Short mmCIF file of C-alpha atoms and ligand atoms in Angstrom, two decimals:
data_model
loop_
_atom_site.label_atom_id
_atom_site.label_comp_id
_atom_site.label_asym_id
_atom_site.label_seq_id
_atom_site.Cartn_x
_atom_site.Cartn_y
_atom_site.Cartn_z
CA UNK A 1 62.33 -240.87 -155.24
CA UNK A 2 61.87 -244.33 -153.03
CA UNK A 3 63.81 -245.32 -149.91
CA UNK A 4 67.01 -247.12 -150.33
CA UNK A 5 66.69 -250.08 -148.73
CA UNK A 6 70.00 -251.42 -148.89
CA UNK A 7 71.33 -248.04 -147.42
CA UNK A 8 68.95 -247.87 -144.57
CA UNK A 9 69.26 -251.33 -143.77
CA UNK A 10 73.10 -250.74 -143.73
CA UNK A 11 72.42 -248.00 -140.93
CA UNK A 12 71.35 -250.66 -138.77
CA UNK A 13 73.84 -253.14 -136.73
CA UNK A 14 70.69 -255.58 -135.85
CA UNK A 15 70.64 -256.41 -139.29
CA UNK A 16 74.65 -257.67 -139.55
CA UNK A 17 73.89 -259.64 -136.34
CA UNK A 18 74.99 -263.37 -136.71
CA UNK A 19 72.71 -264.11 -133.60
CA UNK A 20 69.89 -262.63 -135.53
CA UNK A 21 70.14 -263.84 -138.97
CA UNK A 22 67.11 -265.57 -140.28
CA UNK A 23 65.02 -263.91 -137.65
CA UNK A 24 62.17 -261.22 -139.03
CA UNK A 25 61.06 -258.17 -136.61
CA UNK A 26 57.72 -257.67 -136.53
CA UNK A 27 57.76 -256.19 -132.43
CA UNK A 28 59.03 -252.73 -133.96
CA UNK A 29 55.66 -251.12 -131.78
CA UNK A 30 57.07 -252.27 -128.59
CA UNK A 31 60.55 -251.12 -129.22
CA UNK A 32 62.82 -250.87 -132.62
CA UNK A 33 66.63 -251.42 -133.51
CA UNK A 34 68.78 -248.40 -132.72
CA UNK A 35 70.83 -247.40 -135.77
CA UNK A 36 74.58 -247.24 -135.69
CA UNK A 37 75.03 -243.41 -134.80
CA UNK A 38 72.84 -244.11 -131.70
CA UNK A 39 75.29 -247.03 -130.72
CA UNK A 40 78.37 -244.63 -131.75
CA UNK A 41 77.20 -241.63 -129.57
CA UNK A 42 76.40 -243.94 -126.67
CA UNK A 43 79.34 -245.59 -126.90
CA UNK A 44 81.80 -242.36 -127.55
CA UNK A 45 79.98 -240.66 -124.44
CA UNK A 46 80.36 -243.80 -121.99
CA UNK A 47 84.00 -243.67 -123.17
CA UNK A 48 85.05 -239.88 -123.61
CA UNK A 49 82.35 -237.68 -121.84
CA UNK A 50 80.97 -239.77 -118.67
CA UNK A 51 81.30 -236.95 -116.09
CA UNK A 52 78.98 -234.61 -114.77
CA UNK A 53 78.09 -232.35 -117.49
CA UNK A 54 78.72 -228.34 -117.95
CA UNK A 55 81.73 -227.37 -115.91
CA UNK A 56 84.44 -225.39 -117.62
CA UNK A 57 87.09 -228.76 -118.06
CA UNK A 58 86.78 -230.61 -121.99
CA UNK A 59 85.19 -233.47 -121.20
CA UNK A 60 82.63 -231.86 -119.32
CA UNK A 61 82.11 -229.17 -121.57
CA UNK A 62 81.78 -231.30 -124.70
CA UNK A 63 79.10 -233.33 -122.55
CA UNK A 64 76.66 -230.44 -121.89
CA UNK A 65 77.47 -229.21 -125.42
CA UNK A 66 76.17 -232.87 -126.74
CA UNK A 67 73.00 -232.49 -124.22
CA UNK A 68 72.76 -229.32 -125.64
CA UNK A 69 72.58 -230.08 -128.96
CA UNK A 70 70.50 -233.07 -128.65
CA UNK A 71 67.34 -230.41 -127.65
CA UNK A 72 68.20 -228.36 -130.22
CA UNK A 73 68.46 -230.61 -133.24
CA UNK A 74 65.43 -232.45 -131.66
CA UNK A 75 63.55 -229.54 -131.50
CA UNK A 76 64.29 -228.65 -135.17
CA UNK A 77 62.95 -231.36 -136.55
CA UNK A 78 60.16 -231.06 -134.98
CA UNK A 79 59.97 -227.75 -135.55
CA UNK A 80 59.24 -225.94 -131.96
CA UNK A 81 61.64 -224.40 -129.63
CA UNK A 82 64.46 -225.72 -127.66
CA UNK A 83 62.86 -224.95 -124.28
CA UNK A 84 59.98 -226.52 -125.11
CA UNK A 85 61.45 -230.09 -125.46
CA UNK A 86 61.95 -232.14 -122.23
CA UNK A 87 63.66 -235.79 -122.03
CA UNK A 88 62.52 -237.84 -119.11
CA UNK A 89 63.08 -241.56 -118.20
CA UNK A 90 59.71 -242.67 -120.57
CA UNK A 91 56.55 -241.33 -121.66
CA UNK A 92 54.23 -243.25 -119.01
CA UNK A 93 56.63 -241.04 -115.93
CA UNK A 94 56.36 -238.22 -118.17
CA UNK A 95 52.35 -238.37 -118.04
CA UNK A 96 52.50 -239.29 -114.72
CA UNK A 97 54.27 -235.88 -113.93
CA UNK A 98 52.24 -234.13 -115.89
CA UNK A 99 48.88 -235.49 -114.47
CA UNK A 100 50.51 -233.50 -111.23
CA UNK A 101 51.92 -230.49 -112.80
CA UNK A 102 48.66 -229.89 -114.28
CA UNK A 103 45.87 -230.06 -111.68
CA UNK A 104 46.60 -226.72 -109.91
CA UNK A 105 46.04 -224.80 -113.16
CA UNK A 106 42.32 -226.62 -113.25
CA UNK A 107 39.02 -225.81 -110.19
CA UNK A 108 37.31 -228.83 -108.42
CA UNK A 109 35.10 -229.48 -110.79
CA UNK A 110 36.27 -229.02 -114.06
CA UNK A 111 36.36 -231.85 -116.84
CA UNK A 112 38.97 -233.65 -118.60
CA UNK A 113 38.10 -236.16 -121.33
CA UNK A 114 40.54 -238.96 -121.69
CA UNK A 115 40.24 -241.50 -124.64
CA UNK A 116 39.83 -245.02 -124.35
CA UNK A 117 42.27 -245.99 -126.88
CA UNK A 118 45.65 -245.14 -125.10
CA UNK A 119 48.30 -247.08 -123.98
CA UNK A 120 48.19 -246.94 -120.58
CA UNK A 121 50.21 -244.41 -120.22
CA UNK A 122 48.43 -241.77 -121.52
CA UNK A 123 45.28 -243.16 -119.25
CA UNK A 124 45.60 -244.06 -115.43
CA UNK A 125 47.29 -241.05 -114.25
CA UNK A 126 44.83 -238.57 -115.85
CA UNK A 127 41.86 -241.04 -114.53
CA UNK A 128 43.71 -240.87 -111.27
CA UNK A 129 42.72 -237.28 -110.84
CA UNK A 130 39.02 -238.21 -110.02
CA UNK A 131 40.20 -238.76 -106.59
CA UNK A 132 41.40 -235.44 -106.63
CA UNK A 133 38.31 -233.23 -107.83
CA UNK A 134 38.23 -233.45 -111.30
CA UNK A 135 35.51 -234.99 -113.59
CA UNK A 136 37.31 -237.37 -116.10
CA UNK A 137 35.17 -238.41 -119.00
CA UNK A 138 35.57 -241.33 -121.27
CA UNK A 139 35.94 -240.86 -124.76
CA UNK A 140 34.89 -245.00 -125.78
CA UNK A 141 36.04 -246.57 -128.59
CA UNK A 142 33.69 -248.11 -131.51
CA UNK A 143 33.05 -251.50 -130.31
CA UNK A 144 33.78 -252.93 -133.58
CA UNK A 145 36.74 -250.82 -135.36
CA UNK A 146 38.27 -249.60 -132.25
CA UNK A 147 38.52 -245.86 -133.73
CA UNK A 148 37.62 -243.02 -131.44
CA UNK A 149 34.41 -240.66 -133.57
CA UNK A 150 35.13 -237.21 -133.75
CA UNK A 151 31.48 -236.82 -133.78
CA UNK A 152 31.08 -238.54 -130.32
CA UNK A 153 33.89 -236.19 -128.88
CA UNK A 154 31.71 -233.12 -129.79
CA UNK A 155 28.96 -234.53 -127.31
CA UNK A 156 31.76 -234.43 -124.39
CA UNK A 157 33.05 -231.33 -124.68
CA UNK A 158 31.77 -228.28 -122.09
CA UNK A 159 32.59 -224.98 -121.25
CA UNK A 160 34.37 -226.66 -118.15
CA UNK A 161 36.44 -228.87 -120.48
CA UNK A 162 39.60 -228.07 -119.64
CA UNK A 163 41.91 -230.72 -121.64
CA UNK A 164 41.72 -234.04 -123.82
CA UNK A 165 44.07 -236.39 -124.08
CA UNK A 166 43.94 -239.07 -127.20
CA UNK A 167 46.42 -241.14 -128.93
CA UNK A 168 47.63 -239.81 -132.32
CA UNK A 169 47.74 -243.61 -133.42
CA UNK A 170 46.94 -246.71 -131.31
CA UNK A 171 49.61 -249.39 -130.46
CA UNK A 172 47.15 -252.24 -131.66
CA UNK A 173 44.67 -250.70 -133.52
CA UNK A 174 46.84 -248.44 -135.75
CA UNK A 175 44.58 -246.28 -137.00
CA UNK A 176 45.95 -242.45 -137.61
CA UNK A 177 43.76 -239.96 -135.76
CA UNK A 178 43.03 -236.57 -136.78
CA UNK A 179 45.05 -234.91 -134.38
CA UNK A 180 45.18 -231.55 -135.58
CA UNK A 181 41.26 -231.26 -135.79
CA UNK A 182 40.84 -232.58 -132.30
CA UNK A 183 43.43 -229.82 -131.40
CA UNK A 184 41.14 -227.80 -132.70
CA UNK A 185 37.60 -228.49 -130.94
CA UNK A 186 39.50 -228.69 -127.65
CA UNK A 187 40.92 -225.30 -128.05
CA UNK A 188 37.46 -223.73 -129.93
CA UNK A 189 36.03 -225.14 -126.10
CA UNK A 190 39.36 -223.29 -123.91
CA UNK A 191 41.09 -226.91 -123.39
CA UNK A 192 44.15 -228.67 -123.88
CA UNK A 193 45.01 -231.36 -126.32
CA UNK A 194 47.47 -233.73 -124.83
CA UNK A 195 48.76 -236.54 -127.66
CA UNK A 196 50.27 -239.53 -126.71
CA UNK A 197 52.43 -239.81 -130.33
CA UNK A 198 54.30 -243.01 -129.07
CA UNK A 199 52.26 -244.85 -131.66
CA UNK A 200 53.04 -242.75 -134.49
CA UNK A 201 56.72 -241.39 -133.99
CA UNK A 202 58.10 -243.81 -135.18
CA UNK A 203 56.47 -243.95 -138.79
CA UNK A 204 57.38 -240.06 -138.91
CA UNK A 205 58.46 -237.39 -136.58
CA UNK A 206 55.64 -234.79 -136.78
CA UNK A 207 55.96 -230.90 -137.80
CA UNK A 208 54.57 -229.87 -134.12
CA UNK A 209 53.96 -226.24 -134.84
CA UNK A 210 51.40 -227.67 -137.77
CA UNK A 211 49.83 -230.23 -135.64
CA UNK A 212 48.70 -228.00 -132.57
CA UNK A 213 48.73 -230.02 -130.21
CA UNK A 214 49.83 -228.68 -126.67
CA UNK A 215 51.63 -231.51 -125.32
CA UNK A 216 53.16 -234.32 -127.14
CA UNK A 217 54.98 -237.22 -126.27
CA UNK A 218 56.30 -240.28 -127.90
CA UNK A 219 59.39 -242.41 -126.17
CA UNK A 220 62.51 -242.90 -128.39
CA UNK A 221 63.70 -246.34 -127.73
CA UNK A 222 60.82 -246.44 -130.51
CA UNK A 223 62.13 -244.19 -132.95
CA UNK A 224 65.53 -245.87 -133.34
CA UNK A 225 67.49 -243.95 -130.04
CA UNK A 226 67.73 -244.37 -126.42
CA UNK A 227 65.70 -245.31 -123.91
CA UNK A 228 63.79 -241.99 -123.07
CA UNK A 229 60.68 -240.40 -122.81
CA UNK A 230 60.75 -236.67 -125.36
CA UNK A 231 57.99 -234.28 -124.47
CA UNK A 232 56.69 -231.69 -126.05
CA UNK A 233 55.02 -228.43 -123.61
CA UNK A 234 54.09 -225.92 -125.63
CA UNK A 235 55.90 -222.55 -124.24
CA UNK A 236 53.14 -220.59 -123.12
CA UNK A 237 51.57 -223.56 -121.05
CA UNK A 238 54.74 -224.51 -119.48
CA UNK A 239 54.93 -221.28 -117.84
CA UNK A 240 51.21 -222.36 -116.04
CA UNK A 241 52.27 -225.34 -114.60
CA UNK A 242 53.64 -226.38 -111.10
CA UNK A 243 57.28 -227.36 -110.40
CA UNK A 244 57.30 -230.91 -109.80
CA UNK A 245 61.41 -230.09 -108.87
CA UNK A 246 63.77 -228.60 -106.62
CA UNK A 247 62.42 -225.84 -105.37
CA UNK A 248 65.12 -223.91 -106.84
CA UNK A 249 64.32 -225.69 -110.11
CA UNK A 250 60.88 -223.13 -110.27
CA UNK A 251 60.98 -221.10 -113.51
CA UNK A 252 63.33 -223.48 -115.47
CA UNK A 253 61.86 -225.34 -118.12
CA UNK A 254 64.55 -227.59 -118.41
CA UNK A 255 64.13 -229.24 -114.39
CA UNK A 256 60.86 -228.07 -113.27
CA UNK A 257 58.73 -231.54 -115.00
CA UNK A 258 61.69 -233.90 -115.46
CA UNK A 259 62.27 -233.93 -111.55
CA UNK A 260 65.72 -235.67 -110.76
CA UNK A 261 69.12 -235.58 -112.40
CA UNK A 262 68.71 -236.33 -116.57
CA UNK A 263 70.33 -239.05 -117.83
CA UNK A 264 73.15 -237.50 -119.67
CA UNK A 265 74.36 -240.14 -121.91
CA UNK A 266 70.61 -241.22 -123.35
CA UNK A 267 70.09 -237.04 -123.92
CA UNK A 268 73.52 -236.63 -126.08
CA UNK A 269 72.59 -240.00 -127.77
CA UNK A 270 69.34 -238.43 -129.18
CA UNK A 271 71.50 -237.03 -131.67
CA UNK A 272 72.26 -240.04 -133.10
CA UNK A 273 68.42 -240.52 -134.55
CA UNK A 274 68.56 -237.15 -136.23
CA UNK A 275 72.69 -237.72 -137.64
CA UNK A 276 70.62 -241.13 -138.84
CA UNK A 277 67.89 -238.41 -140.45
CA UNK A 278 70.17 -236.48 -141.60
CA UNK A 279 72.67 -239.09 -143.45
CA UNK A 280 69.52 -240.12 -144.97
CA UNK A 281 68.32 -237.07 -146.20
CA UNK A 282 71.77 -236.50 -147.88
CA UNK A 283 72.07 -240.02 -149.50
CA UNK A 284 68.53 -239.13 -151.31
CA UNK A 285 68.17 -236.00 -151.78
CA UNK A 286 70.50 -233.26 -153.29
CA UNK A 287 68.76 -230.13 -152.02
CA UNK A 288 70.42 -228.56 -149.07
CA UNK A 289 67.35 -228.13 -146.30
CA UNK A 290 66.63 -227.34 -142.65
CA UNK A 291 65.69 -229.81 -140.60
CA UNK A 292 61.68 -229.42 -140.61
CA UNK A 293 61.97 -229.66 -144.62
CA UNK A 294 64.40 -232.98 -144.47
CA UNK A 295 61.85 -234.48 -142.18
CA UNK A 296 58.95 -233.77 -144.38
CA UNK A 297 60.49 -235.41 -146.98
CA UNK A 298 61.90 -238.20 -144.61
CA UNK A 299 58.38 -238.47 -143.87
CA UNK A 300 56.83 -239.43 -147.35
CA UNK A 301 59.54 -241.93 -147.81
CA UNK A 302 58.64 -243.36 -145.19
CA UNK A 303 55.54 -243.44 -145.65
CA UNK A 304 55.32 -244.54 -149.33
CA UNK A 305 57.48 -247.53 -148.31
CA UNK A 306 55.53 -248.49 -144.95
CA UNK A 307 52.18 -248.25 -146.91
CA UNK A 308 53.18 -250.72 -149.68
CA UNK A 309 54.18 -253.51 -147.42
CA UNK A 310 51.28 -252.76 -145.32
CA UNK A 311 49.03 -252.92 -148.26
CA UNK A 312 50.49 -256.34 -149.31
CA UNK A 313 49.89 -257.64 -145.46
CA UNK A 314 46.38 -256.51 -145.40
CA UNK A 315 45.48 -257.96 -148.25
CA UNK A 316 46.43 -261.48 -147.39
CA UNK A 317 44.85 -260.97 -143.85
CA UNK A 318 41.32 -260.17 -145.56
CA UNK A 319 41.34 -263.04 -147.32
CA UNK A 320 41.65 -265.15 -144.82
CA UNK A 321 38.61 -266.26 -143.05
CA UNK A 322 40.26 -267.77 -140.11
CA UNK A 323 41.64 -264.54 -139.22
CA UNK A 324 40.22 -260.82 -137.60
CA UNK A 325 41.53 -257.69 -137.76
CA UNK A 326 41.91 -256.31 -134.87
CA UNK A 327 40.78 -252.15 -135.98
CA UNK A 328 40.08 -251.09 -139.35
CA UNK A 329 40.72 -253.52 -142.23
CA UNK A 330 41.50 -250.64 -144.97
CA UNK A 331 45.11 -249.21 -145.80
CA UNK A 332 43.85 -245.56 -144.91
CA UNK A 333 44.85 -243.12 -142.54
CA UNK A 334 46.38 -246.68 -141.12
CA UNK A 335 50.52 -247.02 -139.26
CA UNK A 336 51.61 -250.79 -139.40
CA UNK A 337 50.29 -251.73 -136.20
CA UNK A 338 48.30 -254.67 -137.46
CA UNK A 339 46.89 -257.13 -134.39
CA UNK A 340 44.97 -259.95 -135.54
CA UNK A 341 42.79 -262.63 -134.01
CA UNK A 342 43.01 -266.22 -134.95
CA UNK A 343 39.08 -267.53 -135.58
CA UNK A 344 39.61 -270.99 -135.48
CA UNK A 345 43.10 -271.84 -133.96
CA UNK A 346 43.82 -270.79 -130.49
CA UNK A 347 45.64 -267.67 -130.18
CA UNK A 348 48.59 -269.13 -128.01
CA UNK A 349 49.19 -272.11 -130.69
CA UNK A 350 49.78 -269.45 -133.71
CA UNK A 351 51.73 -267.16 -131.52
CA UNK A 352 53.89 -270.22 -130.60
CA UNK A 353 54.05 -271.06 -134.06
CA UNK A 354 55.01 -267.93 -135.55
CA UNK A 355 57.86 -268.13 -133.42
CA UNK A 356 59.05 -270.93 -134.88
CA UNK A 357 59.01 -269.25 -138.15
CA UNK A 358 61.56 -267.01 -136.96
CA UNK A 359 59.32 -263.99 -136.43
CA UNK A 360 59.78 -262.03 -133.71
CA UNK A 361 56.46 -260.41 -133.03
CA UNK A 362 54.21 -259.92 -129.70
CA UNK A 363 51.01 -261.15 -127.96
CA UNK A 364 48.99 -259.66 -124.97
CA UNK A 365 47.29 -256.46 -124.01
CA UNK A 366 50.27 -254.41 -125.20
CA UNK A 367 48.69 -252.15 -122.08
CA UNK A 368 46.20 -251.17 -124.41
CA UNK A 369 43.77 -252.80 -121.95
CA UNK A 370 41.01 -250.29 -122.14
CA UNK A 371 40.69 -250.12 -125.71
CA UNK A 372 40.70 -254.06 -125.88
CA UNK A 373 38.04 -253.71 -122.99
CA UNK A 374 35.97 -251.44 -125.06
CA UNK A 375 35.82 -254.01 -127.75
CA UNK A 376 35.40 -257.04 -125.88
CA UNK A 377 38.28 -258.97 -126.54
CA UNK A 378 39.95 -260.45 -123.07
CA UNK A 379 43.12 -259.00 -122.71
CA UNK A 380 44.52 -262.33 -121.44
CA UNK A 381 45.76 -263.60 -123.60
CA UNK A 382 44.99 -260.14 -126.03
CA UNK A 383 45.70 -260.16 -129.62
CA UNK A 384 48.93 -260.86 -131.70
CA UNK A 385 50.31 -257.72 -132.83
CA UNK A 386 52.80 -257.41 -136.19
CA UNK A 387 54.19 -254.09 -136.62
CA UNK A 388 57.14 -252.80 -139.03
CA UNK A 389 58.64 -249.66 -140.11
CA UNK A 390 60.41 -248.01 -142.69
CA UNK A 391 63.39 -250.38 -142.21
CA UNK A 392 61.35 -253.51 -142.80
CA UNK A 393 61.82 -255.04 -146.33
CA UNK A 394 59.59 -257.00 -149.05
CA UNK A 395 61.28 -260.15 -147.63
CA UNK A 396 60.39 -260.11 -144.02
CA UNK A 397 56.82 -259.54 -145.35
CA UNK A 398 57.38 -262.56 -147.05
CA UNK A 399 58.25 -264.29 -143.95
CA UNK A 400 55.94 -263.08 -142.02
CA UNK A 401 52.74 -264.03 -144.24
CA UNK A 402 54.75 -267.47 -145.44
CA UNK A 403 54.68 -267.81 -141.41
CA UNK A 404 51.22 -267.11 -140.86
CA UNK A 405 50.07 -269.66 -143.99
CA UNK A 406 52.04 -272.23 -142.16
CA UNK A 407 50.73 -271.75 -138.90
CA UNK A 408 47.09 -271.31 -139.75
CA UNK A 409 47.25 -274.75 -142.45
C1 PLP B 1 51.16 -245.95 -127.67
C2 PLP B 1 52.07 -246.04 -126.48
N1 PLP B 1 52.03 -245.07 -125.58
C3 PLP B 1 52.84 -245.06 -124.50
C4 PLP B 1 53.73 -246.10 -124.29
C5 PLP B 1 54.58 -246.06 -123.06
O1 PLP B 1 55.84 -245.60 -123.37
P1 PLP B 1 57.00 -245.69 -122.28
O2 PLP B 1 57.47 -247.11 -122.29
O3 PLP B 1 58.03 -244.74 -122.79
O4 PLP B 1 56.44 -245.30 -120.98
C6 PLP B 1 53.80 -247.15 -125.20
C7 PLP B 1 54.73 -248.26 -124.97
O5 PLP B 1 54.61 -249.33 -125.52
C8 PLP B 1 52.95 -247.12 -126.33
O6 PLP B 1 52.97 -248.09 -127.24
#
């Protein structure tokens, strides 16, 4: 079974845009095109069910029942609970919360090791607890490849460990980390694993309950939905940590780390990603399934399809001497989130060239300044970054690498 291109691609308004024909999307890292049943629900719920949720009239019934169901269908594919799946405004607040609904549970004194390949968001507000007792330790990147060792980690970890927080994939290096074996040193040493999955999401939603991680995160303006932050908190843990709410929010999961009023619309419209999922599951496979199984196989179409256009990219990039690879050069255990550095051609000239080639794509730090900093490479003006998903075809890869021959001649 492959994806259906022409299907998916149907699912998408972006790509029956007049205003966007000829141009090829390459910035999918920084933000993708919502599908059509995200721009239905939004649009049905600013029209039908824009009042304040849960009271006992229709419309405001119907919009807690959406709300509702967005949690629950999100939290089936996933496969975790309902109560353990919180929508805030975007993963950096969501981290930022956490940082602060964490540190009671943890003594003056006690370690946390944060990686050095995060976004941003998964960085400065852990780091910010230094000023508040806690030992934060680095976990560096290779200064070559970018990729976090496993074997380093082991070095960090103490029996006052108390959490580690990593990327499951890296917005500019792209390389997949083992998340579930991390998970599992932290916990063998009594700590946390906290996964920023922004990176990854988007390539796959993950089976949660497998991975075993305790927190994870990724924002879904990146996964084809609204603009919000989803967060996984494990059950058990969420009971530990301080309300960061209305008082009278204390011993409700649903308030107690999303602190202010949820936006109602963006929460209903998650369930436009998984009625996407789910159309797609039906127009490819016959089997009826629950929604962890349709995922899984949603996942290795995906996949299949992302790695063979990724494969064809890489391959021209290595053969190119006036090019780097920014991170691993091989198509394993690798997202498309390729970032390259021009070797003989100033950076800002290609960018501005590529541009002209009708590719949208991105330049800069990407906020992955500390990983860039690990490796050396100024993060003014950074690295140019071309990332795709499942949605991208064989002909924007065309474009892209048709645009990078020109610009590099
Ligand atoms: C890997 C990664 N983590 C976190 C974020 C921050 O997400 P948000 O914009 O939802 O705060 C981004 C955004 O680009 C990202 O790429």
């Amino acid at each position: 079974m492959k994806l259906d291109l022409s299907f998916v691609r149907s699912q998408f308004p972006a790509f029956s845009e007049p205003s966007l024909e000829g141009w090829a999307f390459f910035e999918n890292a920084g933000g993708s095109y919502p599908c059509k049943q995200v721009v239905d629900r939004l649009t049905s719920f600013y029209t039908q069910n824009k009042v304040q949720p849960y009271y006992p009239y229709p419309a405001s019934q119907k919009a807690g029942a959406l709300m509702d169901s967005a949690y629950e269908r999100m939290a089936a594919y996933l496969n975790v609970d309902a109560a353990e799946i919180h929508f805030g405004p975007s993963t950096t607040q969501n981290v930022y919360v956490l940082a602060n609904a964490m540190r009671p549970m943890w003594e003056d004194g006690d370690e946390i090791i944060v990686s050095c390949q995060d976004h941003e968001a998964n960085a400065g507000a852990w780091r910010r607890l230094a000023k508040r007792g806690m030992k934060v330790i680095e976990w560096h990147v290779d200064a070559e490849t970018g990729m976090l060792d496993v074997e380093v980690l082991k070095g960090l970890l103490s029996g006052r460990t108390k959490m580690v927080a990593f990327p499951h994939c890296s917005n500019v290096i792209g390389y997949i980390n083992p998340v579930k074996e991390i998970s599992k040193l932290a916990h063998n040493h009594g700590a946390l694993s906290v996964v920023d999955g922004v990176g990854w999401a988007p390539h796959g939603f993950p089976d949660l309950r497998d991975l075993g991680a305790d927190i994870y995160m990724f924002s879904s303006y990146k996964t084809y939905g609204p603009h919000l932050g989803v967060m996984y908190v494990n059950g058990e843990l969420m009971g530990k940590l301080e309300n960061q709410s209305h008082f009278f929010k204390e011993g409700n999961p649903k308030g107690m780390i999303t602190p202010a009023g949820p936006d109602h619309a963006q929460i209903a419209t998650i369930n436009g990603i998984l009625d996407y999922f789910d159309a797609l599951y039906e127009h490819h496979f016959d089997e009826e399934a629950i929604a962890v199984e349709k995922n899984r196989a949603l996942n290795g179409l995906f996949r299949e399809h992302e790695v063979a256009l990724q494969e064809t990219v890489l391959t021209f990039l290595r053969s190119r001497d006036d090019i780097r690879i920014v991170g691993p050069e091989a198509n394993v255990n690798r997202a498309p989130i390729i970032a390259i550095l021009p070797m003989e051609k100033s950076i800002k000239r290609v960018y501005a060239g590529l541009i002209k080639q009708q590719l949208m794509l991105g330049i800069g730090d990407f906020y992955a300044v500390r990983p860039l900093m690990d490796m050396g490479i100024p993060t003014d003006p950074g690295v140019i970054r071309m990332s795709f998903v499942h949605y991208t075809s064989e002909e924007e890869i065309a474009q892209l690498i048709r645009g990078l021959k020109e610009t590099l001649e």
